[in-house]
Structures are given as structure tokens and as C-alpha cells.
Short mmCIF file of C-alpha atoms in Angstrom, two decimals:
data_model
loop_
_atom_site.label_atom_id
_atom_site.label_comp_id
_atom_site.label_asym_id
_atom_site.label_seq_id
_atom_site.Cartn_x
_atom_site.Cartn_y
_atom_site.Cartn_z
CA UNK G 1 23.52 18.86 7.48
CA UNK G 2 23.38 16.66 11.12
CA UNK G 3 26.40 15.68 13.73
CA UNK G 4 28.83 12.67 14.28
CA UNK G 5 28.37 10.88 17.04
CA UNK G 6 29.35 7.81 18.24
CA UNK G 7 26.76 5.23 19.85
CA UNK G 8 27.90 3.18 22.29
CA UNK G 9 25.23 2.52 24.40
CA UNK G 10 23.48 -0.22 20.72
CA UNK G 11 26.66 -1.35 20.31
CA UNK G 12 27.37 -2.45 24.23
CA UNK G 13 29.63 -5.39 23.95
CA UNK G 14 28.38 -6.61 27.00
CA UNK G 15 24.98 -7.04 25.08
CA UNK G 16 26.63 -8.98 22.06
CA UNK G 17 26.35 -12.73 22.78
CA UNK G 18 25.74 -15.22 19.50
CA UNK G 19 23.88 -18.33 20.96
CA UNK G 20 20.88 -15.80 22.90
CA UNK G 21 20.50 -13.24 19.78
CA UNK G 22 19.51 -17.09 17.83
CA UNK G 23 17.81 -18.00 20.39
CA UNK G 24 16.07 -13.74 20.42
CA UNK G 25 15.45 -14.99 16.82
CA UNK G 26 14.30 -18.44 16.13
CA UNK G 27 12.14 -17.20 18.27
CA UNK G 28 11.33 -14.01 16.70
CA UNK G 29 10.62 -15.32 13.38
CA UNK G 30 7.08 -17.93 14.64
CA UNK G 31 5.88 -14.50 16.81
CA UNK G 32 6.12 -12.24 13.92
CA UNK G 33 5.23 -14.90 10.88
CA UNK G 34 1.36 -15.59 13.39
CA UNK G 35 1.67 -11.54 13.98
CA UNK G 36 1.17 -11.00 9.92
CA UNK G 37 -1.44 -13.51 9.76
CA UNK G 38 -2.91 -11.16 12.04
CA UNK G 39 -2.90 -8.56 11.12
CA UNK G 40 -3.26 -8.66 7.15
CA UNK G 41 -6.54 -11.69 7.07
CA UNK G 42 -8.60 -9.91 9.74
CA UNK G 43 -9.27 -6.47 7.57
CA UNK G 44 -9.28 -8.85 4.62
CA UNK G 45 -11.46 -12.15 6.81
CA UNK G 46 -14.09 -9.04 7.59
CA UNK G 47 -14.06 -7.88 4.43
CA UNK G 48 -15.51 -10.89 2.89
CA UNK G 49 -17.77 -11.57 6.62
CA UNK G 50 -19.47 -8.47 5.67
CA UNK G 51 -19.02 -7.69 2.37
CA UNK G 52 -23.13 -7.23 1.13
CA UNK G 53 -24.34 -5.69 3.79
CA UNK G 54 -25.74 -2.18 4.29
CA UNK G 55 -22.31 -1.49 5.67
CA UNK G 56 -20.10 -2.90 4.42
CA UNK G 57 -18.89 -0.29 2.40
CA UNK G 58 -18.67 2.05 4.88
CA UNK G 59 -16.15 -0.37 7.29
CA UNK G 60 -14.08 -0.87 4.79
CA UNK G 61 -13.65 3.09 4.16
CA UNK G 62 -12.76 3.65 7.85
CA UNK G 63 -10.60 0.67 8.13
CA UNK G 64 -8.93 1.96 4.86
CA UNK G 65 -9.02 5.50 6.59
CA UNK G 66 -7.26 4.44 9.44
CA UNK G 67 -4.24 1.71 7.31
CA UNK G 68 -3.41 4.58 4.97
CA UNK G 69 -2.01 6.73 8.71
CA UNK G 70 -0.47 3.61 9.84
CA UNK G 71 1.28 3.56 6.66
CA UNK G 72 2.73 6.89 6.21
CA UNK G 73 3.43 7.13 10.16
CA UNK G 74 5.42 4.46 9.21
CA UNK G 75 7.31 5.54 6.71
CA UNK G 76 7.52 9.14 8.88
CA UNK G 77 8.59 8.21 11.54
CA UNK G 78 10.52 4.77 11.29
CA UNK G 79 11.49 3.76 8.13
CA UNK G 80 12.87 7.75 7.56
CA UNK G 81 14.25 8.68 10.52
CA UNK G 82 15.87 4.62 10.26
CA UNK G 83 17.26 5.32 6.52
CA UNK G 84 18.63 8.68 7.81
CA UNK G 85 20.09 7.30 11.07
CA UNK G 86 22.36 5.04 9.47
CA UNK G 87 23.84 7.35 6.51
CA UNK G 88 24.76 9.96 9.27
CA UNK G 89 26.92 7.02 11.46
CA UNK G 90 31.09 8.12 12.45
CA UNK G 91 31.36 5.13 10.36
CA UNK G 92 30.11 6.19 6.26
CA UNK G 93 28.67 9.98 7.29
CA UNK G 94 32.77 10.21 7.86
CA UNK G 95 33.42 9.44 4.26
CA UNK G 96 33.05 10.87 0.78
CA UNK G 97 30.42 11.62 -0.01
CA UNK G 98 28.08 10.57 1.66
CA UNK G 99 29.06 13.68 4.76
CA UNK G 100 28.43 15.57 1.26
CA UNK G 101 25.40 15.60 -0.19
CA UNK G 102 22.31 14.59 1.68
CA UNK G 103 21.59 11.39 -0.01
CA UNK G 104 18.36 9.67 2.64
CA UNK G 105 16.51 12.96 1.75
CA UNK G 106 17.77 12.17 -2.51
CA UNK G 107 16.75 8.32 -2.38
CA UNK G 108 13.32 8.87 -0.58
CA UNK G 109 12.69 11.81 -2.89
CA UNK G 110 13.48 8.98 -5.68
CA UNK G 111 11.36 6.00 -4.41
CA UNK G 112 8.49 9.09 -5.03
CA UNK G 113 8.94 9.91 -7.72
CA UNK G 114 9.67 6.09 -8.89
CA UNK G 115 6.01 5.66 -7.79
CA UNK G 116 4.80 8.25 -9.44
CA UNK G 117 5.62 7.08 -12.43
CA UNK G 118 4.46 3.63 -11.81
CA UNK G 119 1.29 4.58 -10.78
CA UNK G 120 0.99 6.43 -14.61
CA UNK G 121 2.29 4.37 -16.06
CA UNK G 122 -0.15 1.84 -15.09
CA UNK G 123 -2.76 4.13 -15.07
CA UNK G 124 -2.12 5.15 -18.38
CA UNK G 125 -2.27 1.15 -19.68
CA UNK G 126 -5.32 0.25 -17.73
CA UNK G 127 -7.34 3.39 -19.47
CA UNK G 128 -5.52 2.20 -22.82
CA UNK G 129 -6.92 -0.82 -22.61
CA UNK G 130 -10.01 -0.71 -21.64
CA UNK G 131 -10.85 2.48 -24.68
CA UNK G 132 -9.30 -0.96 -26.32
CA UNK G 133 -11.50 -3.06 -25.31
CA UNK G 134 -14.76 -1.93 -23.64
CA UNK G 135 -14.34 1.49 -24.65
CA UNK G 136 -14.34 -0.41 -28.64
CA UNK G 137 -18.05 -2.45 -28.70
CA UNK G 138 -19.34 0.54 -26.83
CA UNK G 139 -18.20 2.76 -29.44
CA UNK G 140 -19.33 0.59 -31.84
CA UNK G 141 -22.80 -0.08 -30.47
CA UNK G 142 -23.30 4.16 -30.45
CA UNK G 143 -22.54 4.11 -33.65
CA UNK G 144 -24.43 1.25 -34.75
CA UNK G 145 -27.30 3.05 -33.45
CA UNK G 146 -26.75 6.26 -34.65
CA UNK G 147 -26.50 4.32 -38.47
CA UNK G 148 -30.27 2.71 -37.92
CA UNK G 149 -31.67 3.88 -34.87
CA UNK G 150 -32.73 7.57 -35.86
CA UNK G 151 -35.11 5.28 -39.00
CA UNK G 152 -36.77 3.73 -36.79
CA UNK G 153 -37.58 6.07 -34.84
CA UNK G 154 -38.98 8.32 -37.54
CA UNK G 155 -41.71 5.92 -38.37
CA UNK G 156 -42.08 5.45 -35.06
CA UNK G 157 -42.81 9.32 -34.23
CA UNK G 158 -44.80 9.03 -37.35
CA UNK G 159 -46.74 6.41 -36.10
CA UNK G 160 -47.10 7.28 -32.60
CA UNK G 161 -47.76 11.15 -33.82
CA UNK G 162 -51.16 9.74 -35.14
CA UNK G 163 -52.20 7.92 -32.38
CA UNK G 164 -51.72 10.50 -29.87
CA UNK G 165 -48.64 9.35 -28.81
CA UNK G 166 -45.50 10.79 -28.52
CA UNK G 167 -44.88 10.74 -24.69
CA UNK G 168 -43.91 6.50 -25.27
CA UNK G 169 -41.76 8.29 -28.18
CA UNK G 170 -40.18 10.74 -24.77
CA UNK G 171 -40.33 7.56 -22.90
CA UNK G 172 -38.57 5.02 -25.43
CA UNK G 173 -35.48 7.24 -25.56
CA UNK G 174 -35.37 8.94 -22.25
CA UNK G 175 -35.02 4.54 -22.02
CA UNK G 176 -32.07 4.27 -24.12
CA UNK G 177 -30.35 7.21 -22.55
CA UNK G 178 -29.98 5.65 -18.96
CA UNK G 179 -28.75 2.62 -20.77
CA UNK G 180 -25.62 4.49 -21.63
CA UNK G 181 -25.01 5.56 -18.45
CA UNK G 182 -25.34 2.52 -17.01
CA UNK G 183 -22.64 1.41 -19.12
CA UNK G 184 -20.82 4.91 -18.73
CA UNK G 185 -21.72 4.19 -15.42
CA UNK G 186 -20.58 0.76 -15.10
CA UNK G 187 -17.00 1.30 -17.23
CA UNK G 188 -16.24 3.76 -14.36
CA UNK G 189 -16.83 1.84 -11.58
CA UNK G 190 -14.66 -1.15 -13.04
CA UNK G 191 -11.72 2.60 -13.60
CA UNK G 192 -11.60 2.31 -10.36
CA UNK G 193 -11.25 -1.48 -9.08
CA UNK G 194 -8.53 -1.40 -11.30
CA UNK G 195 -6.76 1.83 -9.57
CA UNK G 196 -7.24 -0.13 -6.09
CA UNK G 197 -6.21 -2.65 -7.09
CA UNK G 198 -2.56 -0.97 -8.75
CA UNK G 199 -2.48 0.98 -5.87
CA UNK G 200 -2.49 -2.33 -3.60
CA UNK G 201 0.20 -3.86 -5.86
CA UNK G 202 2.52 -1.39 -5.36
CA UNK G 203 1.62 0.16 -1.83
CA UNK G 204 2.93 -4.12 -1.24
CA UNK G 205 6.15 -3.84 -3.24
CA UNK G 206 7.13 -0.92 -0.61
CA UNK G 207 6.22 -2.72 2.33
CA UNK G 208 8.14 -6.03 1.11
CA UNK G 209 11.68 -3.73 0.98
CA UNK G 210 10.55 -2.21 4.48
CA UNK G 211 9.68 -5.32 5.40
CA UNK G 212 13.71 -7.73 4.26
CA UNK G 213 15.05 -4.61 5.88
CA UNK G 214 14.11 -4.92 8.48
CA UNK G 215 14.42 -8.75 8.51
CA UNK G 216 17.56 -9.03 7.04
CA UNK G 217 18.97 -5.76 10.30
CA UNK G 218 17.49 -8.34 13.23
CA UNK G 219 19.12 -11.49 11.33
CA UNK G 220 22.16 -9.78 11.24
CA UNK G 221 22.20 -7.65 14.57
CA UNK G 222 24.02 -10.46 17.17
CA UNK G 223 23.20 -6.90 19.79
CA UNK G 224 20.40 -8.96 21.91
CA UNK G 225 20.20 -5.63 24.33
CA UNK G 226 18.50 -4.39 20.96
CA UNK G 227 16.98 -7.38 19.41
CA UNK G 228 14.43 -8.73 22.39
CA UNK G 229 12.64 -5.03 22.49
CA UNK G 230 12.17 -5.15 18.69
CA UNK G 231 11.19 -8.90 18.48
CA UNK G 232 7.62 -7.34 21.07
CA UNK G 233 7.62 -3.82 19.03
CA UNK G 234 8.00 -5.30 15.32
CA UNK G 235 5.29 -7.80 15.62
CA UNK G 236 2.23 -5.44 16.63
CA UNK G 237 4.15 -3.11 13.73
CA UNK G 238 3.49 -6.00 11.86
CA UNK G 239 -0.64 -6.03 13.49
CA UNK G 240 -0.91 -2.49 12.06
CA UNK G 241 0.85 -2.08 9.21
CA UNK G 242 -0.66 -5.76 7.98
CA UNK G 243 -3.93 -3.87 8.55
CA UNK G 244 -2.96 -1.36 6.49
CA UNK G 245 -1.92 -3.72 3.14
CA UNK G 246 -5.45 -5.74 4.48
CA UNK G 247 -7.69 -2.82 4.24
CA UNK G 248 -6.60 -2.23 0.59
CA UNK G 249 -6.86 -5.27 -0.16
CA UNK G 250 -9.70 -6.12 0.68
CA UNK G 251 -11.49 -3.07 -0.87
CA UNK G 252 -9.45 -3.85 -4.21
CA UNK G 253 -11.98 -7.39 -4.81
CA UNK G 254 -8.99 -9.48 -6.34
CA UNK G 255 -10.00 -13.50 -6.32
CA UNK G 256 -9.71 -15.96 -4.03
CA UNK G 257 -5.92 -16.87 -5.14
CA UNK G 258 -4.33 -13.77 -5.18
CA UNK G 259 -5.62 -12.71 -2.05
CA UNK G 260 -4.15 -15.66 -0.44
CA UNK G 261 -1.31 -15.17 -2.53
CA UNK G 262 -0.59 -11.14 -1.66
CA UNK G 263 -0.90 -12.25 2.47
CA UNK G 264 1.08 -15.03 1.65
CA UNK G 265 3.71 -12.30 0.68
CA UNK G 266 3.45 -10.31 3.27
CA UNK G 267 3.27 -12.95 5.81
CA UNK G 268 6.23 -13.95 5.56
CA UNK G 269 8.76 -11.43 4.75
CA UNK G 270 10.16 -10.19 7.38
CA UNK G 271 10.53 -14.56 8.63
CA UNK G 272 12.72 -14.81 5.49
CA UNK G 273 14.46 -11.95 5.98
CA UNK G 274 15.78 -12.37 9.44
CA UNK G 275 16.93 -16.10 7.84
CA UNK G 276 18.52 -14.47 5.09
CA UNK G 277 20.54 -12.46 7.43
CA UNK G 278 21.52 -15.39 9.79
CA UNK G 279 22.95 -16.88 6.96
CA UNK G 280 24.51 -13.72 5.67
CA UNK G 281 26.16 -13.62 9.20
CA UNK G 282 27.40 -17.16 9.33
CA UNK G 283 28.15 -17.66 6.37
CA UNK G 284 29.94 -14.03 5.89
CA UNK G 285 30.68 -13.02 9.22
CA UNK G 286 29.54 -9.98 7.89
CA UNK G 287 28.65 -6.81 10.80
CA UNK G 288 25.68 -5.29 11.13
CA UNK G 289 28.23 -2.02 11.50
CA UNK G 290 30.00 -2.44 8.89
CA UNK G 291 29.83 0.76 6.71
CA UNK G 292 28.65 -0.98 3.89
CA UNK G 293 25.71 -2.60 5.84
CA UNK G 294 24.70 0.81 6.92
CA UNK G 295 24.95 2.48 3.03
CA UNK G 296 22.88 -0.18 1.67
CA UNK G 297 19.91 0.41 5.10
CA UNK G 298 20.32 3.59 4.28
CA UNK G 299 19.12 3.43 1.12
CA UNK G 300 17.00 0.81 0.66
CA UNK G 301 15.06 2.15 3.10
CA UNK G 302 15.42 5.40 2.26
CA UNK G 303 13.50 4.44 -0.82
CA UNK G 304 10.67 2.10 0.67
CA UNK G 305 9.66 5.52 2.64
CA UNK G 306 9.13 7.39 -0.34
CA UNK G 307 7.20 4.84 -1.82
CA UNK G 308 5.06 4.75 0.94
CA UNK G 309 4.80 8.27 1.04
CA UNK G 310 3.73 8.19 -2.72
CA UNK G 311 1.50 5.88 -1.11
CA UNK G 312 -0.35 6.58 2.06
CA UNK G 313 -1.07 10.58 0.90
CA UNK G 314 -1.79 10.86 -2.99
CA UNK G 315 -3.77 6.66 -4.15
CA UNK G 316 -5.46 6.41 -0.20
CA UNK G 317 -5.68 10.21 1.96
CA UNK G 318 -6.47 11.76 -1.18
CA UNK G 319 -8.17 9.68 -3.26
CA UNK G 320 -10.84 9.09 -0.75
CA UNK G 321 -10.92 11.75 1.17
CA UNK G 322 -11.34 14.21 -1.60
CA UNK G 323 -12.35 11.57 -4.31
CA UNK G 324 -14.89 9.25 -2.76
CA UNK G 325 -19.16 10.06 -3.97
CA UNK G 326 -19.37 8.11 0.03
CA UNK G 327 -17.02 9.95 2.33
CA UNK G 328 -18.63 13.52 -0.12
CA UNK G 329 -22.29 12.33 1.32
CA UNK G 330 -21.73 11.33 4.31
CA UNK G 331 -20.93 14.42 6.29
CA UNK G 332 -20.53 11.94 9.44
CA UNK G 333 -17.98 9.62 7.59
CA UNK G 334 -15.85 12.04 6.86
CA UNK G 335 -15.20 12.58 11.25
CA UNK G 336 -15.29 9.18 11.05
CA UNK G 337 -12.13 8.41 8.60
CA UNK G 338 -10.59 11.15 9.99
CA UNK G 339 -10.19 9.82 13.24
CA UNK G 340 -9.27 6.51 11.76
CA UNK G 341 -6.29 8.08 10.07
CA UNK G 342 -5.20 9.80 13.56
CA UNK G 343 -6.02 6.75 15.48
CA UNK G 344 -3.99 4.38 13.19
CA UNK G 345 -0.98 7.36 13.05
CA UNK G 346 -0.92 7.42 17.02
CA UNK G 347 -0.79 3.87 17.45
CA UNK G 348 1.53 3.06 15.35
CA UNK G 349 3.79 6.90 15.85
CA UNK G 350 3.43 4.79 20.21
CA UNK G 351 5.87 1.77 19.09
CA UNK G 352 8.45 3.41 17.67
CA UNK G 353 9.22 4.39 21.26
CA UNK G 354 10.59 0.73 21.60
CA UNK G 355 11.27 -0.43 18.20
#
């Protein structure tokens, strides 16, 4: 267990200025909203602009790997340490049961297992839905072919054999087999597309948790020394995180309305959190450094971290590097994707110097 260390510098009375903090928070609402829109819209716009071009799939894959690095770094370097610090604060760590057990790690584990449960449940539902509809139709077609095709083929076989045309029969059978392969391939592509959409939706839920925590914490803070560098760092944070989520949304192929809705929700979540934090503080005078606020921040941050870690490692990195046919067939693309992954992780990790 970590030692309880009082943080005298971060909560210095000289930095607590309500009017200056309120001005900075109002500025941050517009700045963070703008950077969030830019970050999430850029990959979506580029994907729609270059869709159908020869390098489209490769470019989207590289952007997605960069996004995976950003999300993994966000969870491990930003969210989890903040949650751990909140639950390690002297006001919390000196009380039962918080001093007896590492709850930040436990809640992170619960977040990862929850993401796995949601992933398994949704994937099972998608597969059962496919078997109940599309697969059922294909099975019915195959049944009809098994009932009627052999007779027709046997009659045609007798005629063709008499005419010395056995090759034509072989060609017809190969053609029929090809149709089955095409339908199976189409089913597989549809399931992959549904999986990508599920990943994007669950990923956005995890990011929204994180964004709400950031916004409410910033909105309740009265420390101008903390807010000033935090606004600048969060602006870059939202750009990189938005690019990560936007890359996943672009690859999932949502409709225009759904894409716009998901982009809008990401862009407004942090500003809404700031407004909510300001309202809560003005109505209740709730202190962001109180034990209850620290416990809530630590628990929600740990839960969000677990979700983001699972999504980054399992549904983004493992899925692309080990199960993507395009990457496995191009050695150069695999190297470029790994470099993009490292760059995404590095860029997000550097921001931890300021926020």
C-alpha cells in the first residue's frame, strides 16, 4: 500500500481564486469543445473523402493503430494514476475500508471484466441474430439445392456425357461452389462490420465516463494554478483521444446520422461535465478535495481505466495485429502500424507532464 502524503502545493490557498477560476472554466468550455470536434471529425472526414481509393484500407488501419496507442496510454498513464492518487489521498486512505485494500486495482479489474462481459453478450447476440435470419435463409437455399439439384444434374450429366461434354458439368459445379463461397464471405464481412460497430460504441462509453470525470473535476475546482495548465493539456488530450475514437467510428461504417451523433456526444461530454461541476459547486459549495469527491473520482476513474485497457488491448491491438488479413499479408504495413501504435502512445504519454 502507498504511503499517505499530504499535497500542500496543489491546494495552496494563494491559488484558490473563485472569480479567476470561473473565467478560466468558461474559456475552457469553448476551447475543449472546439478541439474535441476537430479531433474526432478529422479521421471521419478523411475516411469519407478517400473511401474507395486504393490506399484507403491501409490508411484507416494505420490511423486505428495510432488511436489504439492513444487510448492505451490514456488509460494507463492518465486515468489509472489519477484514480490511484484520489484513493491514496490522506483524507481517504486513513479511513476504513480504503486503507485496507487497493480498491483502485479492484475496480479497474471489474471494469475490464465488465467490458469483456458486454463484448461477449453483444457478440453472442449478433451471431444468434445472424443465424436466425441471414444464415437461416442460406440454409434453406442449400436445402432446396440438395433436394432438386442432384436430379437436374444427373439428367444433364447423361446428356453431356453422351455429347462428350463432361467438362461443362465440372464448370457448372465449380460455378455453383463459387456462389456459396461468396455468400459465406459476405456473411463473414457483415459479422466483422457488426463487431467493429460494437467496439466503437463500447469504446465511446468508456471514453465518456473518463470525459465526465475530467469535466466535473475541472468544473468544481477553484484552484486557478491547476486549471490554467490543465486547459491547455486537455485541449491536446481531446484532439488525440478524438482521433482515436474517430478512427474506430470511421472503420465501423456507421450511417451519417449515427456518426454525427457519436461525434457530437464525444465533443460535448467534457464541456457538459465542466458546466455540471460548476453548477454543483455553486449550489452546494461541494469541495473537489473532500473525501466523498475523491472517492467518487477514484472509483469512476478506475472503472473507466479498466474498460479502456480492455478495449485497447483486446478489441483494437490484438484484433488488428493478429486477426487482420490485410496486415498479415503486408509486412511493411505491420511495421508501419506498430510505429503508429508507438507514436500514439508516446504523444499521449508526454501530455502527462502537464495533465
